[in-house]
Every structure is written in structure tokens, then in C-alpha cells.
Amino acid sequence: MKKAPEICPVCGEAVPATAFACPECGADHQSGWREDADSYDGLDLPEADFNYGEFVAQEFGGASKPRGLGLVWLIAGILLLIVFALFYFFAPR
């Protein structure tokens, strides 16, 4: 078995010399430690800039919400207010 690093490269906690896994996060040689464990930051993300708009278009097909949906909600809200007002003023007491 390989020797554990002094500091867990995944969570940054101290790892006992005789440990087979990090006592804090559970990382071990199979799940997170590598030969260059001292330089491992826990993420394998590319350094390139992330374009959120492009990501959304790729994931959701570039579809936007339907036009006029705000107008529908506005009309529904006004009608609901009118109904509440009618019940309030003309309800039997």
C-alpha cells in the first residue's frame, strides 16, 4: 500500500501516517490521492473561461420562455383582485 500524504489533497485536513484514508473526508488512493497528491486541488476543472450563456443554450436548446406569459399573469392577477373585491363588498353578512 502506498504511503498517505501528510495533508489530504481533497479536504486539506491532516492525515495520520498510518491511515489508509483521510479520517475527515474518506479520500484514499483509489478515490482521490494520486502520485502528485501534494499538488492536487480536489477539482479537475479546466482553467478556460466558462460561458454561461453557451452552457444554457447547449443544455436547454436555446429555448426562451414564451412571449406574452407576463401579460397572462398580469391579467390573471387583476381578475383575481376583482373577484376578491366583489366577494368582500357583496358577500352576505
XYZ file of N, CA, C and O in Angstrom:
372
model
N 0.847 -1.185 0.000
C 0.000 0.000 0.000
C 0.886 1.240 0.000
O 1.913 1.277 0.674
N 0.478 2.260 -0.724
C 1.234 3.499 -0.805
C 1.082 4.299 0.482
O 0.093 4.180 1.195
N 2.064 5.148 0.732
C 2.049 5.980 1.929
C 1.055 7.122 1.744
O 0.966 7.734 0.684
N 0.311 7.439 2.791
C -0.677 8.523 2.745
C 0.047 9.870 2.816
O 1.075 9.991 3.474
N -0.457 10.898 2.150
C 0.149 12.220 2.265
C -0.085 12.793 3.663
O -1.000 12.374 4.374
N 0.734 13.739 4.061
C 0.583 14.350 5.384
C -0.689 15.187 5.465
O -1.339 15.248 6.495
N -1.014 15.857 4.385
C -2.217 16.691 4.302
C -3.098 16.134 3.193
O -2.629 15.873 2.085
N -4.369 15.946 3.474
C -5.312 15.428 2.469
C -5.435 16.433 1.330
O -5.784 17.590 1.568
N -5.171 16.024 0.088
C -5.277 16.948 -1.036
C -6.720 17.283 -1.400
O -6.971 18.205 -2.148
N -7.679 16.556 -0.854
C -9.082 16.806 -1.168
C -9.685 17.838 -0.214
O -10.266 18.826 -0.619
N -9.516 17.606 1.111
C -10.162 18.498 2.078
C -9.177 19.358 2.865
O -9.579 20.290 3.544
N -7.869 19.033 2.823
C -6.876 19.860 3.482
C -6.624 19.513 4.938
O -5.856 20.197 5.609
N -7.241 18.472 5.462
C -7.042 18.074 6.857
C -5.786 17.213 6.998
O -5.332 16.597 6.039
N -5.230 17.157 8.211
C -4.063 16.327 8.486
C -4.455 14.856 8.442
O -5.522 14.467 8.914
N -3.586 14.044 7.855
C -3.825 12.610 7.737
C -2.745 11.892 8.550
O -1.554 12.117 8.338
N -3.120 11.019 9.485
C -2.120 10.253 10.244
C -1.263 9.405 9.310
O -1.728 8.938 8.268
N -0.005 9.195 9.680
C 0.938 8.468 8.819
C 0.496 7.031 8.565
O 0.789 6.464 7.519
N -0.199 6.417 9.495
C -0.617 5.022 9.337
C -2.011 4.875 8.736
O -2.507 3.758 8.611
N -2.643 5.967 8.359
C -4.022 5.918 7.854
C -4.059 5.398 6.421
O -3.146 5.633 5.621
N -5.116 4.683 6.105
C -5.348 4.221 4.744
C -6.250 5.187 3.984
O -6.327 5.136 2.768
N -6.941 6.056 4.728
C -7.843 7.030 4.128
C -7.881 8.262 5.021
O -7.514 8.208 6.192
N -8.341 9.356 4.488
C -8.473 10.596 5.262
C -9.590 10.407 6.289
O -10.711 10.033 5.923
N -9.318 10.669 7.559
C -10.362 10.496 8.569
C -11.476 11.536 8.458
O -12.567 11.331 8.966
N -11.232 12.630 7.756
C -12.227 13.694 7.645
C -13.181 13.466 6.471
O -14.390 13.501 6.625
N -12.624 13.242 5.276
C -13.486 13.145 4.084
C -13.535 11.747 3.474
O -14.359 11.489 2.598
N -12.634 10.853 3.888
C -12.669 9.486 3.388
C -11.899 9.254 2.104
O -11.917 8.152 1.553
N -11.212 10.269 1.584
C -10.443 10.096 0.356
C -9.309 9.107 0.595
O -8.740 9.040 1.680
N -8.995 8.321 -0.421
C -7.887 7.378 -0.317
C -7.179 7.296 -1.661
O -7.447 8.090 -2.560
N -6.283 6.312 -1.816
C -5.517 6.197 -3.062
C -6.418 5.900 -4.252
O -6.120 6.287 -5.372
N -7.514 5.230 -4.025
C -8.393 4.860 -5.134
C -9.390 5.967 -5.467
O -9.839 6.076 -6.592
N -9.751 6.784 -4.496
C -10.794 7.775 -4.759
C -10.301 9.203 -4.900
O -11.049 10.048 -5.360
N -9.070 9.505 -4.514
C -8.694 10.906 -4.630
C -7.220 11.203 -4.559
O -6.797 12.237 -5.023
N -6.403 10.322 -3.999
C -4.969 10.600 -3.918
C -4.296 10.091 -5.176
O -4.630 9.060 -5.722
N -3.308 10.840 -5.619
C -2.539 10.435 -6.795
C -1.065 10.490 -6.446
O -0.692 10.839 -5.328
N -0.232 10.174 -7.406
C 1.209 10.252 -7.186
C 1.628 11.670 -6.837
O 2.482 11.904 -6.011
N 1.016 12.650 -7.497
C 1.328 14.060 -7.231
C 0.288 14.657 -6.290
O -0.212 15.747 -6.500
N -0.006 13.934 -5.212
C -1.078 14.323 -4.303
C -0.850 15.686 -3.663
O -1.790 16.381 -3.335
N 0.393 16.087 -3.491
C 0.653 17.375 -2.851
C 0.171 18.544 -3.694
O -0.122 19.616 -3.180
N 0.072 18.374 -5.008
C -0.356 19.473 -5.868
C -1.808 19.335 -6.310
O -2.289 20.114 -7.112
N -2.513 18.357 -5.815
C -3.897 18.113 -6.209
C -4.827 19.056 -5.470
O -4.764 19.166 -4.253
N -5.707 19.764 -6.174
C -6.594 20.729 -5.531
C -8.002 20.191 -5.318
O -8.874 20.907 -4.854
N -8.268 18.948 -5.677
C -9.577 18.361 -5.447
C -10.536 18.528 -6.603
O -11.589 17.927 -6.623
N -10.185 19.348 -7.587
C -11.051 19.563 -8.734
C -10.258 19.345 -10.010
O -9.113 19.752 -10.117
N -10.869 18.725 -10.975
C -10.234 18.537 -12.272
C -10.959 19.375 -13.312
O -11.351 18.903 -14.372
N -11.171 20.642 -13.014
C -11.877 21.535 -13.923
C -10.892 22.231 -14.841
O -9.790 22.564 -14.437
N -11.279 22.469 -16.087
C -10.389 23.200 -16.981
C -10.253 24.654 -16.531
O -11.148 25.214 -15.913
N -9.146 25.254 -16.856
C -8.883 26.635 -16.476
C -9.522 27.638 -17.444
O -9.468 28.829 -17.219
N -10.098 27.170 -18.526
C -10.674 28.063 -19.527
C -11.870 28.822 -18.957
O -12.515 28.379 -18.011
N -12.167 29.971 -19.557
C -13.325 30.755 -19.133
C -14.605 29.977 -19.417
O -14.731 29.291 -20.417
N -15.563 30.100 -18.525
C -16.834 29.406 -18.641
C -17.866 30.368 -19.200
O -18.086 31.445 -18.656
N -18.512 30.009 -20.286
C -19.527 30.842 -20.914
C -20.899 30.311 -20.502
O -21.374 29.303 -21.029
N -21.538 30.995 -19.554
C -22.818 30.529 -19.014
C -23.914 30.528 -20.079
O -24.717 29.602 -20.146
N -23.969 31.557 -20.909
C -24.985 31.630 -21.954
C -24.880 30.471 -22.924
O -25.888 29.880 -23.340
N -23.659 30.124 -23.296
C -23.447 28.996 -24.197
C -23.846 27.681 -23.521
O -24.440 26.811 -24.155
N -23.545 27.552 -22.243
C -23.923 26.351 -21.490
C -25.447 26.186 -21.457
O -25.968 25.101 -21.693
N -26.172 27.263 -21.165
C -27.635 27.199 -21.099
C -28.211 26.846 -22.464
O -29.115 26.012 -22.576
N -27.671 27.452 -23.520
C -28.164 27.153 -24.866
C -27.907 25.695 -25.224
O -28.756 25.043 -25.837
N -26.761 25.166 -24.821
C -26.443 23.774 -25.118
C -27.321 22.819 -24.313
O -27.820 21.833 -24.839
N -27.544 23.112 -23.042
C -28.311 22.222 -22.185
C -29.807 22.278 -22.472
O -30.491 21.267 -22.401
N -30.328 23.459 -22.744
C -31.770 23.630 -22.876
C -32.203 23.967 -24.292
O -33.336 24.372 -24.518
N -31.322 23.845 -25.237
C -31.681 24.049 -26.633
C -31.924 25.493 -27.006
O -32.525 25.775 -28.024
N -31.493 26.425 -26.204
C -31.649 27.832 -26.521
C -33.081 28.323 -26.446
O -33.381 29.424 -26.872
N -33.993 27.510 -25.936
C -35.392 27.918 -25.850
C -35.566 28.941 -24.741
O -35.065 28.792 -23.648
N -36.260 29.995 -25.058
C -36.562 31.003 -24.051
C -38.023 30.850 -23.642
O -38.781 30.115 -24.261
N -38.393 31.548 -22.584
C -39.786 31.430 -22.154
C -40.700 32.076 -23.193
O -40.304 33.010 -23.894
N -41.918 31.584 -23.305
C -42.842 32.085 -24.326
C -43.145 33.566 -24.134
O -43.250 34.060 -23.015
N -43.306 34.245 -25.245
C -43.650 35.664 -25.201
C -45.084 35.823 -24.726
O -45.940 35.008 -24.994
N -45.343 36.888 -24.022
C -46.690 37.170 -23.568
C -47.073 36.471 -22.285
O -48.185 36.645 -21.802
N -46.188 35.681 -21.723
C -46.507 34.972 -20.492
C -46.681 35.955 -19.338
O -47.548 35.770 -18.487
N -45.901 37.018 -19.322
C -46.043 38.039 -18.282
C -47.395 38.726 -18.356
O -48.020 39.035 -17.337
N -47.882 38.969 -19.562
C -49.190 39.600 -19.751
C -50.307 38.697 -19.246
O -51.264 39.167 -18.629
N -50.176 37.399 -19.467
C -51.183 36.451 -18.992
C -51.255 36.492 -17.465
O -52.346 36.527 -16.882
N -50.103 36.503 -16.800
C -50.088 36.553 -15.338
C -50.634 37.878 -14.817
O -51.300 37.923 -13.782
N -50.368 38.970 -15.503
C -50.895 40.271 -15.106
C -52.424 40.285 -15.175
O -53.099 40.712 -14.232
N -52.966 39.783 -16.267
C -54.425 39.734 -16.423
C -55.041 38.800 -15.380
O -56.070 39.132 -14.761
N -54.424 37.656 -15.127
C -54.935 36.728 -14.121
C -54.921 37.366 -12.731
O -55.860 37.210 -11.952
N -53.880 38.116 -12.414
C -53.796 38.791 -11.117
C -54.867 39.853 -10.947
O -55.489 39.967 -9.881
N -55.082 40.630 -11.997
C -56.116 41.674 -11.932
C -57.494 41.045 -11.767
O -58.307 41.505 -10.958
N -57.781 40.001 -12.525
C -59.073 39.323 -12.391
C -59.254 38.734 -10.994
O -60.343 38.802 -10.417
N -58.200 38.189 -10.428
C -58.268 37.640 -9.084
C -58.554 38.729 -8.057
O -59.362 38.541 -7.144
N -57.924 39.877 -8.202
C -58.197 41.009 -7.308
C -59.648 41.483 -7.426
O -60.289 41.803 -6.414
N -60.168 41.516 -8.648
C -61.557 41.927 -8.851
C -62.508 40.934 -8.176
O -63.469 41.333 -7.503
N -62.259 39.650 -8.318
C -63.104 38.627 -7.699
C -63.060 38.758 -6.181
O -64.105 38.710 -5.513
N -61.887 38.943 -5.601
C -61.776 39.111 -4.151
C -62.522 40.367 -3.690
O -63.192 40.362 -2.656
N -62.405 41.453 -4.446
C -63.089 42.694 -4.087
C -64.608 42.493 -4.136
O -65.334 42.974 -3.257
N -65.100 41.800 -5.156
C -66.538 41.549 -5.264
C -67.028 40.694 -4.094
O -68.092 40.959 -3.532
N -66.285 39.669 -3.711
C -66.673 38.852 -2.571
C -66.631 39.652 -1.289
O -67.462 39.484 -0.402
N -65.677 40.537 -1.141
C -65.543 41.320 0.069
C -66.704 42.312 0.236
O -67.274 42.438 1.315
N -67.058 43.008 -0.844
C -68.076 44.056 -0.744
C -69.513 43.502 -0.860
O -70.438 44.106 -0.334
N -69.702 42.396 -1.565
C -71.054 41.906 -1.796
C -71.348 40.565 -1.106
O -72.361 39.947 -1.386
N -70.490 40.138 -0.223
C -70.734 38.886 0.497
C -71.868 39.087 1.523
O -71.951 40.138 2.159
N -72.726 38.067 1.682
C -73.786 38.200 2.687
C -73.191 38.211 4.107
O -72.271 37.477 4.403
N -73.766 39.061 4.952
C -73.243 39.193 6.312
C -74.233 38.747 7.325
O -75.296 38.745 7.424
